[in-house]
Amino acid sequence: PNLKYEQARRRVSYSYNELWFFLNDHFKHNVSLLKFVNEHRASFMYDLESLSDRDYEWRKNEFKKLTELFTSVVDKLQNPPNCATANKLVCRLNKGCGFGCQMHHVSYCMVVALATKRTMILDSNNWRYAPNPNAHGSREPSWNLIFQPLSRTCTTADGKTHKPWSEGVTAQVVDLPIIDSLRPRMDYLPRAIPEQISEKLITLHGSPIVWFMGQILGFIMRPSQEMKKFLENAKKRFKFRSPIIGIHVRRTDKVGTEASYHSLTEYMKYAEQYFQNLEIYQQRSGKNDKIERLIYLATDDTNIWREEIKPFEEKGFTFIGDSQIAQSAGLTSRYSLDSLRNVILDIWLLSESDHLVCTFSSQVCRLAYELMQTRGLENNINNEKSRIDWYDAYNSLDDIYYFGGQNAHNQIAILNHDPEPGQIPMKIGDTIGIAGNHWNGWSKGLNRVNGKTGLYPGFKADEKIDIAKFEAFDNIDT
Ligand code: GDP
């Protein structure tokens, strides 16, 4: 296996999926034809996975090594032997937004810390979910009730010189603004990955930026002992088990402002297809255990439990979820430790599902998708071997994956395109700024070479991977 082979292997499944999206949209009223198409896809994917199995051990080993390397770099950066003289980057957790948005803010701080080789100091004093001093009146930061401290050796922002980022990154301690106010825009902001591990990462993972952000978030969100117990108890209480689909339905304050309303039926379409696929997989692998159709449902709109799940229960689906019972779920304006634990639990269990169906316009679901990439050793779709790369284990009803405040997301044309009305012309090698995927075979974007905006076939373009220098990764042995 090498870069070209792994990319080609993933492209086969990517372009087949784009064709499948196209047919699903084109024949949406033809039920028997769609059944045929879905069975065909499942059987095809089963064969592709069997082919990929040949290099399974190699892939698993390489992933393990890369993850260990990442961990050692972060561990070294965050635990300087002498905190008094270490260069520091101060990240404030007082951003006035929801939990997903706040975690993304901290992960952006970590990106800058890794790029500039500065120990990240988290200032959680005015965290709206849990201000300090914490609820128990203790002086220990409330962050530590939920997550492990980000450093064992260095947690104070003391230093000889202390300056805001805007005055140049020269002082020992530098205060970082939120990503939207950062000027100038550095090339290492998302969607960039560290040059030093880029070739390995591009070889191994279908969406390198998601893996990178997932590793960072996995580090930031290492649960405290107490939180770990809370998560484990909840898993037991729900009898959380595989195979399971994670569905996240984001409504309340988001609908009409930042996203559209979607009925549960729209999400369930993908869940139904997933379980149909699983049945084909079973036939192909010669098993015939009954497959339970289990859904982990996370939502801020608790009415769903009373009003929308019934028809699907009648079709044989079982729903479990914290928002069915949690008092604080759904109240986005309530910032308390309890609501914090509830949203973390939902994100955790979404990330541990076998497949995610949600709207990527929501930071909650993007966070679950990022964390999903840190798993690697769990059971895969046919429960025989652990799945390693989770980059395509989702369906988003709206956006493609993005990181809020990211640099331009570009693709490169790999085929020419002769446009019809509404479409853009493309020549091989053109850079296309991608705005979205319509999940019907067509993506929308701006051809930066000829300045035209419109639709183009998704299978005719490849991701352009942004690579930048991250100082913390210097002198590592890949
Ligand atoms: P976004 O607004 O969906 O992009 O994500 P944010 O994380 O910035 O804000 C959403 C807030 O809504 C979260 O912090 C939660 O308080 C709440 N929320 C949204 N979805 C869920 C969910 O599935 N479960 C729970 N418990 N809370 C949710």
mmCIF file with all atom_site columns, C-alpha atoms and ligand atoms in Angstrom, residues 96-104 128-129 247-254 258 296-301 322-323 326 328-335 338-347 350 359-367 402, ligand 1:
data_model
loop_
_atom_site.group_PDB
_atom_site.id
_atom_site.type_symbol
_atom_site.label_atom_id
_atom_site.label_alt_id
_atom_site.label_comp_id
_atom_site.label_asym_id
_atom_site.label_entity_id
_atom_site.label_seq_id
_atom_site.pdbx_PDB_ins_code
_atom_site.Cartn_x
_atom_site.Cartn_y
_atom_site.Cartn_z
_atom_site.occupancy
_atom_site.B_iso_or_equiv
_atom_site.pdbx_formal_charge
_atom_site.auth_seq_id
_atom_site.auth_comp_id
_atom_site.auth_asym_id
_atom_site.auth_atom_id
_atom_site.pdbx_PDB_model_num
ATOM   1  C CA  . GLY A 1 96  ? -20.567 33.589 24.305 1.00 0.00 ? 96  GLY A CA  1
ATOM   2  C CA  . CYS A 1 97  ? -21.823 30.594 22.374 1.00 0.00 ? 97  CYS A CA  1
ATOM   3  C CA  . GLY A 1 98  ? -22.935 26.971 22.803 1.00 0.00 ? 98  GLY A CA  1
ATOM   4  C CA  . PHE A 1 99  ? -20.774 24.068 23.957 1.00 0.00 ? 99  PHE A CA  1
ATOM   5  C CA  . GLY A 1 100 ? -19.801 22.831 20.491 1.00 0.00 ? 100 GLY A CA  1
ATOM   6  C CA  . CYS A 1 101 ? -18.784 26.312 19.495 1.00 0.00 ? 101 CYS A CA  1
ATOM   7  C CA  . GLN A 1 102 ? -16.709 26.708 22.663 1.00 0.00 ? 102 GLN A CA  1
ATOM   8  C CA  . MET A 1 103 ? -14.870 23.413 22.139 1.00 0.00 ? 103 MET A CA  1
ATOM   9  C CA  . HIS A 1 104 ? -14.151 24.463 18.576 1.00 0.00 ? 104 HIS A CA  1
ATOM   10 C CA  . ARG A 1 128 ? -20.820 30.328 31.040 1.00 0.00 ? 128 ARG A CA  1
ATOM   11 C CA  . TYR A 1 129 ? -21.552 26.651 31.812 1.00 0.00 ? 129 TYR A CA  1
ATOM   12 C CA  . ILE A 1 247 ? -29.041 10.805 14.808 1.00 0.00 ? 247 ILE A CA  1
ATOM   13 C CA  . HIS A 1 248 ? -28.716 14.432 15.871 1.00 0.00 ? 248 HIS A CA  1
ATOM   14 C CA  . VAL A 1 249 ? -31.715 16.681 15.265 1.00 0.00 ? 249 VAL A CA  1
ATOM   15 C CA  . ARG A 1 250 ? -30.901 20.328 15.939 1.00 0.00 ? 250 ARG A CA  1
ATOM   16 C CA  . ARG A 1 251 ? -33.900 22.645 16.081 1.00 0.00 ? 251 ARG A CA  1
ATOM   17 C CA  . THR A 1 252 ? -35.154 25.263 18.631 1.00 0.00 ? 252 THR A CA  1
ATOM   18 C CA  . ASP A 1 253 ? -33.108 28.462 18.291 1.00 0.00 ? 253 ASP A CA  1
ATOM   19 C CA  . LYS A 1 254 ? -31.188 27.218 15.240 1.00 0.00 ? 254 LYS A CA  1
ATOM   20 C CA  . GLU A 1 258 ? -28.713 29.289 10.915 1.00 0.00 ? 258 GLU A CA  1
ATOM   21 C CA  . TYR A 1 296 ? -29.261 6.863  19.468 1.00 0.00 ? 296 TYR A CA  1
ATOM   22 C CA  . LEU A 1 297 ? -31.323 10.041 19.177 1.00 0.00 ? 297 LEU A CA  1
ATOM   23 C CA  . ALA A 1 298 ? -29.783 13.310 20.384 1.00 0.00 ? 298 ALA A CA  1
ATOM   24 C CA  . THR A 1 299 ? -31.764 16.488 20.090 1.00 0.00 ? 299 THR A CA  1
ATOM   25 C CA  . ASP A 1 300 ? -32.505 19.867 21.620 1.00 0.00 ? 300 ASP A CA  1
ATOM   26 C CA  . ASP A 1 301 ? -36.159 19.434 20.606 1.00 0.00 ? 301 ASP A CA  1
ATOM   27 C CA  . ASP A 1 322 ? -30.629 11.086 26.939 1.00 0.00 ? 322 ASP A CA  1
ATOM   28 C CA  . SER A 1 323 ? -32.906 13.890 25.752 1.00 0.00 ? 323 SER A CA  1
ATOM   29 C CA  . ALA A 1 326 ? -32.943 14.868 30.620 1.00 0.00 ? 326 ALA A CA  1
ATOM   30 C CA  . SER A 1 328 ? -31.999 20.314 30.771 1.00 0.00 ? 328 SER A CA  1
ATOM   31 C CA  . ALA A 1 329 ? -31.670 19.060 27.193 1.00 0.00 ? 329 ALA A CA  1
ATOM   32 C CA  . GLY A 1 330 ? -33.246 21.341 24.713 1.00 0.00 ? 330 GLY A CA  1
ATOM   33 C CA  . LEU A 1 331 ? -32.932 24.413 26.848 1.00 0.00 ? 331 LEU A CA  1
ATOM   34 C CA  . THR A 1 332 ? -30.138 26.041 24.937 1.00 0.00 ? 332 THR A CA  1
ATOM   35 C CA  . SER A 1 333 ? -30.332 29.134 27.098 1.00 0.00 ? 333 SER A CA  1
ATOM   36 C CA  . ARG A 1 334 ? -29.706 27.215 30.310 1.00 0.00 ? 334 ARG A CA  1
ATOM   37 C CA  . TYR A 1 335 ? -26.025 27.149 31.053 1.00 0.00 ? 335 TYR A CA  1
ATOM   38 C CA  . ASP A 1 338 ? -26.085 19.593 34.362 1.00 0.00 ? 338 ASP A CA  1
ATOM   39 C CA  . SER A 1 339 ? -26.886 20.792 30.875 1.00 0.00 ? 339 SER A CA  1
ATOM   40 C CA  . LEU A 1 340 ? -23.158 20.662 30.147 1.00 0.00 ? 340 LEU A CA  1
ATOM   41 C CA  . ARG A 1 341 ? -22.994 16.990 31.160 1.00 0.00 ? 341 ARG A CA  1
ATOM   42 C CA  . ASN A 1 342 ? -26.069 16.221 29.074 1.00 0.00 ? 342 ASN A CA  1
ATOM   43 C CA  . VAL A 1 343 ? -24.750 17.757 25.886 1.00 0.00 ? 343 VAL A CA  1
ATOM   44 C CA  . ILE A 1 344 ? -21.351 16.078 26.345 1.00 0.00 ? 344 ILE A CA  1
ATOM   45 C CA  . LEU A 1 345 ? -23.080 12.731 26.823 1.00 0.00 ? 345 LEU A CA  1
ATOM   46 C CA  . ASP A 1 346 ? -25.043 13.206 23.605 1.00 0.00 ? 346 ASP A CA  1
ATOM   47 C CA  . ILE A 1 347 ? -21.912 14.179 21.686 1.00 0.00 ? 347 ILE A CA  1
ATOM   48 C CA  . LEU A 1 350 ? -23.122 10.156 18.748 1.00 0.00 ? 350 LEU A CA  1
ATOM   49 C CA  . THR A 1 359 ? -26.883 18.491 9.930  1.00 0.00 ? 359 THR A CA  1
ATOM   50 C CA  . PHE A 1 360 ? -23.272 19.629 9.742  1.00 0.00 ? 360 PHE A CA  1
ATOM   51 C CA  . SER A 1 361 ? -24.523 23.189 10.176 1.00 0.00 ? 361 SER A CA  1
ATOM   52 C CA  . SER A 1 362 ? -24.575 22.260 13.878 1.00 0.00 ? 362 SER A CA  1
ATOM   53 C CA  . GLN A 1 363 ? -21.335 22.448 15.851 1.00 0.00 ? 363 GLN A CA  1
ATOM   54 C CA  . VAL A 1 364 ? -22.673 19.679 18.094 1.00 0.00 ? 364 VAL A CA  1
ATOM   55 C CA  . CYS A 1 365 ? -22.712 17.195 15.242 1.00 0.00 ? 365 CYS A CA  1
ATOM   56 C CA  . ARG A 1 366 ? -19.457 18.352 13.700 1.00 0.00 ? 366 ARG A CA  1
ATOM   57 C CA  . LEU A 1 367 ? -17.865 17.832 17.099 1.00 0.00 ? 367 LEU A CA  1
ATOM   58 C CA  . TYR A 1 402 ? -16.237 22.699 7.759  1.00 0.00 ? 402 TYR A CA  1
HETATM 59 P P1  . GDP B 2 .   ? -24.962 24.764 17.181 1.00 0.00 ? 1   GDP B P1  1
HETATM 60 O O1  . GDP B 2 .   ? -25.702 25.978 17.640 1.00 0.00 ? 1   GDP B O1  1
HETATM 61 O O2  . GDP B 2 .   ? -25.869 23.595 16.975 1.00 0.00 ? 1   GDP B O2  1
HETATM 62 O O3  . GDP B 2 .   ? -24.096 25.023 15.998 1.00 0.00 ? 1   GDP B O3  1
HETATM 63 O O4  . GDP B 2 .   ? -23.978 24.270 18.343 1.00 0.00 ? 1   GDP B O4  1
HETATM 64 P P2  . GDP B 2 .   ? -23.535 24.932 19.722 1.00 0.00 ? 1   GDP B P2  1
HETATM 65 O O5  . GDP B 2 .   ? -22.845 23.870 20.500 1.00 0.00 ? 1   GDP B O5  1
HETATM 66 O O6  . GDP B 2 .   ? -22.787 26.178 19.481 1.00 0.00 ? 1   GDP B O6  1
HETATM 67 O O7  . GDP B 2 .   ? -24.877 25.306 20.506 1.00 0.00 ? 1   GDP B O7  1
HETATM 68 C C1  . GDP B 2 .   ? -25.899 24.384 20.631 1.00 0.00 ? 1   GDP B C1  1
HETATM 69 C C2  . GDP B 2 .   ? -26.331 24.201 22.055 1.00 0.00 ? 1   GDP B C2  1
HETATM 70 O O8  . GDP B 2 .   ? -27.644 23.643 22.011 1.00 0.00 ? 1   GDP B O8  1
HETATM 71 C C3  . GDP B 2 .   ? -25.486 23.201 22.792 1.00 0.00 ? 1   GDP B C3  1
HETATM 72 O O9  . GDP B 2 .   ? -24.438 23.787 23.492 1.00 0.00 ? 1   GDP B O9  1
HETATM 73 C C4  . GDP B 2 .   ? -26.496 22.540 23.715 1.00 0.00 ? 1   GDP B C4  1
HETATM 74 O O10 . GDP B 2 .   ? -26.677 23.324 24.867 1.00 0.00 ? 1   GDP B O10 1
HETATM 75 C C5  . GDP B 2 .   ? -27.777 22.569 22.905 1.00 0.00 ? 1   GDP B C5  1
HETATM 76 N N1  . GDP B 2 .   ? -27.948 21.326 22.130 1.00 0.00 ? 1   GDP B N1  1
HETATM 77 C C6  . GDP B 2 .   ? -27.986 21.201 20.781 1.00 0.00 ? 1   GDP B C6  1
HETATM 78 N N2  . GDP B 2 .   ? -28.158 19.916 20.421 1.00 0.00 ? 1   GDP B N2  1
HETATM 79 C C7  . GDP B 2 .   ? -28.227 19.208 21.564 1.00 0.00 ? 1   GDP B C7  1
HETATM 80 C C8  . GDP B 2 .   ? -28.375 17.816 21.845 1.00 0.00 ? 1   GDP B C8  1
HETATM 81 O O11 . GDP B 2 .   ? -28.486 16.964 20.973 1.00 0.00 ? 1   GDP B O11 1
HETATM 82 N N3  . GDP B 2 .   ? -28.399 17.453 23.161 1.00 0.00 ? 1   GDP B N3  1
HETATM 83 C C9  . GDP B 2 .   ? -28.267 18.361 24.171 1.00 0.00 ? 1   GDP B C9  1
HETATM 84 N N4  . GDP B 2 .   ? -28.262 17.907 25.429 1.00 0.00 ? 1   GDP B N4  1
HETATM 85 N N5  . GDP B 2 .   ? -28.133 19.673 23.939 1.00 0.00 ? 1   GDP B N5  1
HETATM 86 C C10 . GDP B 2 .   ? -28.096 20.103 22.655 1.00 0.00 ? 1   GDP B C10 1
#
